[in-house]
Short mmCIF file of C-alpha atoms in Angstrom, two decimals:
data_model
loop_
_atom_site.label_atom_id
_atom_site.label_comp_id
_atom_site.label_asym_id
_atom_site.label_seq_id
_atom_site.Cartn_x
_atom_site.Cartn_y
_atom_site.Cartn_z
CA MET A 161 118.43 119.63 111.01
CA GLN A 162 114.92 118.95 112.12
CA ASN A 163 113.33 118.68 108.78
CA ASP A 164 116.02 116.45 107.10
CA VAL A 165 114.67 113.45 105.44
CA PHE A 166 115.04 110.84 108.07
CA THR A 167 113.03 113.09 110.45
CA GLN A 168 110.37 113.13 107.89
CA LEU A 169 110.58 109.58 107.59
CA ARG A 170 110.19 109.20 111.35
CA GLU A 171 106.97 111.45 111.31
CA GLN A 172 105.53 109.37 108.38
CA LEU A 173 106.11 105.99 110.02
CA ASP A 174 104.58 107.69 113.28
CA GLN A 175 101.25 107.94 111.22
CA TYR A 176 100.81 104.15 110.95
CA SER A 177 99.94 101.31 113.26
CA ILE A 178 101.14 101.72 116.75
CA GLY A 179 103.42 104.51 115.54
CA PHE A 180 107.29 105.32 115.53
CA PRO A 181 107.80 107.89 118.10
CA ALA A 182 110.65 110.33 118.62
CA THR A 183 113.07 109.82 121.76
CA GLU A 184 115.41 112.30 123.58
CA SER A 185 118.18 109.88 122.54
CA GLY A 186 117.30 110.04 118.84
CA VAL A 187 117.72 106.15 118.48
CA GLU A 188 114.91 105.72 116.24
CA LEU A 189 116.93 108.10 113.67
CA LYS A 190 119.96 105.73 114.09
CA ILE A 191 117.55 102.79 113.13
CA LEU A 192 116.29 104.40 110.11
CA LYS A 193 119.72 105.60 108.91
CA LYS A 194 120.83 101.79 109.31
CA LEU A 195 117.87 100.63 107.23
CA PHE A 196 117.53 103.37 104.64
CA THR A 197 119.56 105.22 102.30
CA GLU A 198 118.66 108.82 101.79
CA GLU A 199 117.08 107.99 98.38
CA GLU A 200 115.09 105.20 99.82
CA ALA A 201 113.77 107.55 102.32
CA ARG A 202 112.75 109.88 99.86
CA MET A 203 110.96 107.20 97.88
CA PHE A 204 109.06 105.72 100.88
CA LEU A 205 107.80 109.43 101.68
CA ASN A 206 106.16 109.30 98.03
CA LEU A 207 104.55 106.04 98.73
CA SER A 208 101.29 105.19 100.62
CA MET A 209 99.81 102.07 101.86
CA MET A 210 97.73 101.57 98.66
CA LEU A 211 99.52 98.99 96.35
CA GLU A 212 100.78 100.52 92.88
CA PRO A 213 102.85 99.45 90.05
CA ALA A 214 106.44 100.96 89.56
CA ASP A 215 105.09 102.86 86.33
CA ALA A 216 102.41 104.49 88.39
CA VAL A 217 104.89 105.58 91.05
CA ALA A 218 107.41 106.87 88.39
CA LYS A 219 104.66 108.89 86.47
CA ARG A 220 103.34 110.50 89.73
CA ILE A 221 106.81 111.60 90.84
CA SER A 222 108.18 112.34 87.17
CA ARG A 223 111.14 109.99 87.53
CA ASP A 224 112.38 107.29 84.99
CA GLU A 225 110.47 104.23 85.34
CA LYS A 226 113.22 101.68 85.28
CA GLU A 227 115.16 103.55 87.86
CA VAL A 228 112.07 103.74 90.17
CA SER A 229 111.34 99.95 89.40
CA ALA A 230 114.82 98.86 90.42
CA LEU A 231 114.55 101.07 93.57
CA LEU A 232 111.43 99.70 94.60
CA GLU A 233 112.69 96.23 94.01
CA HIS A 234 115.81 96.87 95.91
CA MET A 235 113.71 98.44 98.88
CA THR A 236 111.44 95.27 98.92
CA GLU A 237 114.59 93.05 99.19
CA LYS A 238 115.63 95.26 102.12
CA GLY A 239 112.44 94.68 103.92
CA LEU A 240 111.28 98.35 103.63
CA LEU A 241 108.18 97.74 101.45
CA PHE A 242 105.58 95.08 100.76
CA ARG A 243 105.38 93.52 97.44
CA THR A 244 102.64 91.51 95.70
CA LEU A 245 102.11 90.30 92.14
CA LYS A 246 98.76 91.28 90.09
CA GLY A 247 99.03 89.03 87.25
CA GLU A 248 102.60 89.30 86.44
CA ILE A 249 103.27 92.95 87.66
CA PRO A 250 104.79 93.68 90.76
CA HIS A 251 102.57 96.29 93.13
CA TYR A 252 104.27 98.00 95.95
CA ALA A 253 103.30 99.70 99.01
CA ALA A 254 104.61 101.58 102.21
CA VAL A 255 104.28 99.56 105.43
CA ALA A 256 104.18 100.43 109.31
CA PHE A 257 107.36 100.05 111.28
CA VAL A 258 105.27 97.48 113.41
CA VAL A 259 103.83 95.26 112.09
CA GLY A 260 106.04 95.64 108.81
CA ILE A 261 109.62 96.92 108.56
CA TYR A 262 110.55 95.29 111.88
CA GLU A 263 109.32 91.89 111.07
CA TYR A 264 110.73 92.03 107.55
CA GLN A 265 114.17 92.37 109.04
CA LEU A 266 114.02 88.62 109.60
CA ASP A 267 116.77 87.57 107.15
CA ARG A 268 118.79 91.03 107.73
CA MET A 269 118.64 91.41 111.68
CA ASP A 270 122.21 91.57 113.09
CA ARG A 271 123.72 92.63 116.44
CA GLU A 272 123.65 96.23 115.81
CA LEU A 273 120.14 96.35 114.93
CA ALA A 274 119.08 94.01 117.63
CA GLU A 275 120.96 96.47 120.05
CA LEU A 276 119.33 99.66 118.60
CA MET A 277 115.81 98.04 118.74
CA GLU A 278 116.18 96.87 122.28
CA GLN A 279 117.12 100.61 123.22
CA TYR A 280 114.26 101.77 121.22
CA PHE A 281 111.87 99.30 122.91
CA GLU A 282 112.81 100.70 126.43
CA GLU A 283 112.76 104.37 125.43
CA ALA A 284 109.84 104.42 123.43
CA PHE A 285 108.06 101.45 122.09
CA GLU A 286 107.29 99.99 125.68
CA HIS A 287 105.40 103.06 126.51
CA GLN A 288 103.81 103.79 123.04
CA ALA A 289 102.45 100.19 122.92
CA MET A 290 100.70 100.53 126.39
CA ALA A 291 98.94 103.63 125.49
CA GLN A 292 96.69 102.16 122.72
CA SER A 293 95.19 99.02 121.29
CA PRO A 294 97.73 96.56 119.81
CA PRO A 295 97.56 95.31 116.16
CA LEU A 296 97.41 91.83 117.25
CA ARG A 297 94.62 89.98 119.07
CA THR A 298 94.80 87.26 121.61
CA VAL A 299 93.20 84.19 120.70
CA PRO A 300 92.60 81.27 123.08
CA VAL A 301 94.75 78.18 122.42
CA SER A 302 92.71 75.62 120.67
CA ARG A 303 91.86 73.15 123.51
CA ALA A 304 90.89 76.01 126.14
CA VAL A 305 87.57 76.86 125.21
CA ASN A 306 84.51 75.04 126.26
CA VAL A 307 82.97 73.27 123.22
CA SER A 308 79.35 74.42 124.52
CA TRP A 309 80.37 78.05 123.71
CA PRO A 310 79.64 79.36 120.13
CA VAL A 311 82.87 80.14 118.89
CA ALA A 312 83.26 82.79 115.98
CA PRO A 313 85.49 81.51 113.29
CA TYR A 314 87.86 84.41 113.97
CA GLU A 315 88.33 83.08 117.45
CA ASP A 316 89.12 79.40 116.45
CA LEU A 317 92.87 78.98 115.52
CA ARG A 318 91.97 75.70 113.39
CA ALA A 319 89.18 77.25 111.74
CA ILE A 320 91.43 80.34 110.63
CA ILE A 321 94.00 77.72 109.41
CA ARG A 322 91.46 75.54 107.33
CA THR A 323 90.55 78.74 105.43
CA LYS A 324 93.96 79.33 104.12
CA ASP A 325 95.14 77.60 100.86
CA ARG A 326 98.75 79.33 101.05
CA ILE A 327 100.35 79.14 104.29
CA ALA A 328 104.20 79.78 105.28
CA VAL A 329 106.09 79.35 108.46
CA ALA A 330 108.88 81.61 109.60
CA LYS A 331 111.15 82.23 112.76
CA CYS A 332 109.91 84.57 115.17
CA ILE A 333 111.52 87.84 114.63
CA CYS A 334 111.39 88.76 118.38
CA ARG A 335 113.11 85.62 119.50
CA VAL A 336 115.73 86.09 116.74
CA GLN A 337 116.41 89.75 118.00
CA GLN A 338 116.64 88.50 121.64
CA GLY A 339 118.97 85.76 120.60
CA LEU A 340 121.53 88.11 119.26
CA LEU A 341 121.40 89.81 122.57
CA GLU A 342 122.02 86.42 124.37
CA GLN A 343 118.67 86.83 125.84
CA SER A 344 116.22 84.64 123.88
CA CYS A 345 114.11 81.86 125.82
CA GLU A 346 114.19 78.15 125.08
CA LYS A 347 110.91 78.13 123.23
CA PRO A 348 110.29 77.15 119.60
CA ILE A 349 111.41 79.72 117.16
CA GLU A 350 110.04 78.66 113.68
CA VAL A 351 106.22 79.27 114.92
CA CYS A 352 105.14 82.51 112.82
CA LEU A 353 102.39 81.82 110.09
CA SER A 354 101.55 84.02 107.26
CA PHE A 355 98.82 83.56 104.80
CA GLY A 356 97.88 84.45 101.20
CA SER A 357 99.93 87.25 99.75
CA HIS A 358 101.79 87.64 102.92
CA ALA A 359 103.06 84.12 102.75
CA ASP A 360 103.98 84.82 98.96
CA PHE A 361 106.13 87.76 100.30
CA TYR A 362 107.88 85.73 102.94
CA VAL A 363 108.77 82.95 100.87
CA GLN A 364 109.81 85.07 97.61
CA LYS A 365 112.06 87.03 100.00
CA GLY A 366 113.64 84.03 101.52
CA MET A 367 112.20 84.47 105.13
CA GLY A 368 109.91 81.60 105.14
CA ARG A 369 108.85 78.21 103.73
CA TRP A 370 105.59 76.79 102.47
CA ILE A 371 103.76 74.25 104.73
CA THR A 372 100.53 72.47 104.47
CA GLN A 373 97.42 73.08 106.57
CA GLU A 374 98.24 69.91 108.46
CA GLU A 375 101.86 71.23 109.29
CA ALA A 376 100.51 74.52 110.42
CA LEU A 377 98.03 72.76 112.75
CA LYS A 378 101.20 70.97 114.26
CA VAL A 379 102.78 74.47 114.45
CA LEU A 380 99.85 75.37 116.80
CA ASP A 381 100.10 72.14 118.81
CA ARG A 382 103.79 72.64 119.51
CA SER A 383 103.33 76.33 120.32
CA GLU A 384 100.55 75.43 122.77
CA GLU A 385 102.75 72.72 124.35
CA ALA A 386 105.75 75.16 124.84
CA GLY A 387 103.32 77.75 126.21
CA LEU A 388 103.23 80.21 123.41
CA VAL A 389 100.33 83.04 123.40
CA PRO A 390 98.49 82.79 119.79
CA GLN A 391 98.16 86.28 118.45
CA PRO A 392 96.75 86.72 114.89
CA PHE A 393 96.47 90.28 113.17
CA ASN A 394 93.56 92.01 114.65
CA ALA A 395 91.41 91.28 111.65
CA GLN A 396 88.56 88.61 110.96
CA ASN A 397 90.78 87.66 107.90
CA PRO A 398 94.47 88.00 109.17
CA GLY A 399 97.39 87.87 106.98
CA GLY A 400 99.36 86.30 109.77
CA MET A 401 99.39 84.70 113.13
CA CYS A 402 102.19 85.01 115.63
CA ASN A 403 102.72 82.47 118.63
CA CYS A 404 104.44 84.68 121.28
CA CYS A 405 106.10 84.63 124.57
CA GLY A 406 106.48 87.25 127.26
CA ASP A 407 110.16 86.78 127.47
CA CYS A 408 110.84 87.99 123.87
CA CYS A 409 107.70 89.41 122.18
CA GLY A 410 107.68 93.20 122.29
CA MET A 411 103.85 93.27 122.31
CA LEU A 412 103.71 90.87 125.37
CA ARG A 413 106.67 92.57 127.04
CA ALA A 414 105.00 95.89 126.80
CA LEU A 415 101.44 94.42 127.92
CA ARG A 416 103.24 92.83 130.85
CA GLN A 417 104.31 96.29 132.02
CA HIS A 418 100.58 97.50 132.10
CA PRO A 419 98.70 97.41 135.32
CA LYS A 420 95.78 96.15 133.46
CA PRO A 421 96.60 94.20 130.27
CA ALA A 422 93.13 93.10 129.80
CA GLU A 423 92.11 96.39 128.98
CA MET A 424 94.42 96.77 126.28
CA VAL A 425 93.92 93.38 124.43
CA THR A 426 91.09 92.50 122.13
CA SER A 427 89.95 89.28 123.86
CA SER A 428 86.56 87.46 124.42
CA TYR A 429 87.44 85.27 127.40
CA HIS A 430 88.97 85.13 130.75
CA ALA A 431 90.05 82.29 132.99
CA VAL A 432 88.27 81.17 135.89
CA VAL A 433 89.29 78.84 138.77
CA ASP A 434 87.28 76.25 140.51
CA PRO A 435 88.67 76.26 144.02
CA ASP A 436 87.27 72.99 144.90
CA LEU A 437 89.18 71.21 142.27
CA CYS A 438 92.44 73.28 142.56
CA THR A 439 95.26 71.35 144.32
CA GLY A 440 97.60 74.39 144.66
CA CYS A 441 100.21 72.75 142.17
CA GLU A 442 101.32 76.19 140.78
CA THR A 443 101.53 74.72 137.16
CA CYS A 444 99.39 77.72 135.93
CA LEU A 445 102.03 80.38 137.53
CA ASP A 446 104.66 79.42 134.83
CA ARG A 447 102.26 79.11 132.09
CA CYS A 448 100.69 82.67 132.36
CA GLN A 449 102.52 85.26 130.40
CA MET A 450 100.85 88.08 132.04
CA ASP A 451 101.45 87.25 135.74
CA ALA A 452 97.59 87.16 136.02
CA ILE A 453 97.53 84.22 138.40
CA ARG A 454 98.55 84.07 142.22
CA MET A 455 98.14 81.74 144.95
CA ASP A 456 95.60 82.92 147.52
CA GLY A 457 95.74 82.63 151.36
CA ASP A 458 94.31 78.95 151.02
CA GLY A 459 96.97 77.94 148.60
CA LYS A 460 94.66 77.96 145.76
CA ALA A 461 95.09 79.68 142.26
CA ALA A 462 93.29 82.97 141.83
CA VAL A 463 92.97 84.86 138.65
CA ASP A 464 93.45 88.62 138.45
CA LEU A 465 90.84 89.67 135.68
CA HIS A 466 92.59 92.86 135.18
CA ARG A 467 95.76 91.05 134.01
CA CYS A 468 94.14 87.98 132.26
CA ILE A 469 94.23 88.23 128.63
CA GLY A 470 92.33 84.96 127.87
CA CYS A 471 94.78 82.93 126.13
CA GLY A 472 93.91 79.63 128.00
CA LEU A 473 97.42 78.45 128.28
CA CYS A 474 96.79 77.92 132.05
CA VAL A 475 93.62 75.90 131.25
CA THR A 476 95.32 73.41 128.94
CA ALA A 477 98.07 72.77 131.48
CA CYS A 478 96.11 72.39 134.66
CA PRO A 479 96.40 68.80 136.03
CA ALA A 480 93.40 68.90 138.10
CA GLU A 481 91.21 70.53 135.38
CA ALA A 482 90.44 73.55 137.85
CA LEU A 483 90.75 76.21 135.20
CA ARG A 484 88.31 76.95 132.40
CA LEU A 485 87.77 79.77 130.06
CA ASP A 486 84.49 81.63 130.28
CA ALA A 487 83.36 84.24 127.62
CA LYS A 488 83.16 87.57 128.74
CA PRO A 489 79.81 89.37 128.89
CA GLN A 490 78.34 90.36 125.61
CA GLY A 491 78.98 94.09 125.96
CA GLU A 492 82.62 93.38 126.66
CA ARG A 493 83.47 91.42 123.60
CA LYS A 494 84.81 93.05 120.57
CA ALA A 495 84.62 91.68 116.74
CA PRO A 496 87.96 92.42 115.12
CA PRO A 497 87.52 94.47 111.97
CA ALA A 498 86.91 92.58 108.90
CA THR A 499 90.03 93.48 107.12
CA ALA A 500 93.86 94.63 107.97
CA LYS A 501 93.15 97.77 105.93
CA GLU A 502 90.21 98.52 108.30
CA THR A 503 92.39 97.78 111.25
CA MET A 504 95.00 100.08 110.19
CA MET A 505 92.43 102.90 109.64
CA GLN A 506 91.06 102.13 113.09
CA LEU A 507 94.42 102.43 114.71
CA ALA A 508 95.14 105.50 113.17
CA LYS A 509 91.87 107.17 114.07
CA GLU A 510 92.49 105.94 117.54
CA ARG A 511 95.86 107.77 117.56
CA GLY A 512 94.48 110.93 116.02
CA LYS A 513 96.52 110.06 112.88
CA THR A 514 95.81 109.52 109.00
CA LEU A 515 97.01 106.87 106.60
CA ILE A 516 97.30 109.75 103.89
CA PRO A 517 101.08 110.33 103.31
CA LEU A 518 102.16 113.61 104.97
CA ALA A 519 103.82 114.72 101.79
CA LEU A 520 100.56 114.49 99.92
CA MET A 521 98.79 116.27 102.76
CA LYS A 522 101.32 119.16 102.69
CA ALA A 523 101.11 119.27 98.84
CA GLY A 524 97.37 119.83 99.10
#
């Protein structure tokens, strides 16, 4: 039945972030039916991305407040909603599938869901992610940028960390998912950082643990050494920061398939080789997650600017110091939106969607 509650739920999730498109196989509905009950799906359809307390939701949908409160709390524990406290009162909000529900399955991911997600990635997500701007931005690893360049605070990983008073670290959901399929890489797994209310949520839900700023900086060092690409949420004040690899990360795996990844990411830098210094050791080939570096006819490294996403991992590993990051021309640099809300609105506009729940639009 085309208009059942799970189809409506799929349509609603397709409004947010990079969307949740339908497939010929219907695997996306299998995912939703594994995650949601029918009652939970109906409740999700009555929520928006605006935080609100249970009593306000109950009043709006004419249901008993205690029942609504219990249901919202249960959905939160299942990773289907976001929750934060305002004073002592929990407030709840709908979230996108990515970034959101998928990441919140960190403590519930099993082999079945991992297999369904892999099928969905191959049938839909891989192509959807390549058709629009991703919700994450690529920021250079800390030691890659020439100190002579004026670096904006949102481009400086350590500056971002030093502005945060509540930081949590969690395992990478993508490497957890790939591990259940026996396809995970050997890179560090506890490298995903969250801040503020997002950190509160991860710790309260048992998905993460509190760390200090110094410990967070060590996470960055460990990630850089392992060759992970730092990707904070695409906002000047991000609620989280991933450290990703091209083997496991859904975003990077999709970008890697694109003929010109540099056009898809929000990045202010690109790598440059000094051929006079390059020794042809090929260390940079293994570090690049986008296959943006090749060896030319003279045995020197050469950067494909259509593929370089400006992470700087090649720069920090070059033993001859033949690589550097240069800032793109001013007209090619993009400042991220100020807040996550603005990012979500921008992504929706880009896709011709709206953040207004479909149920409210139809009722209007």
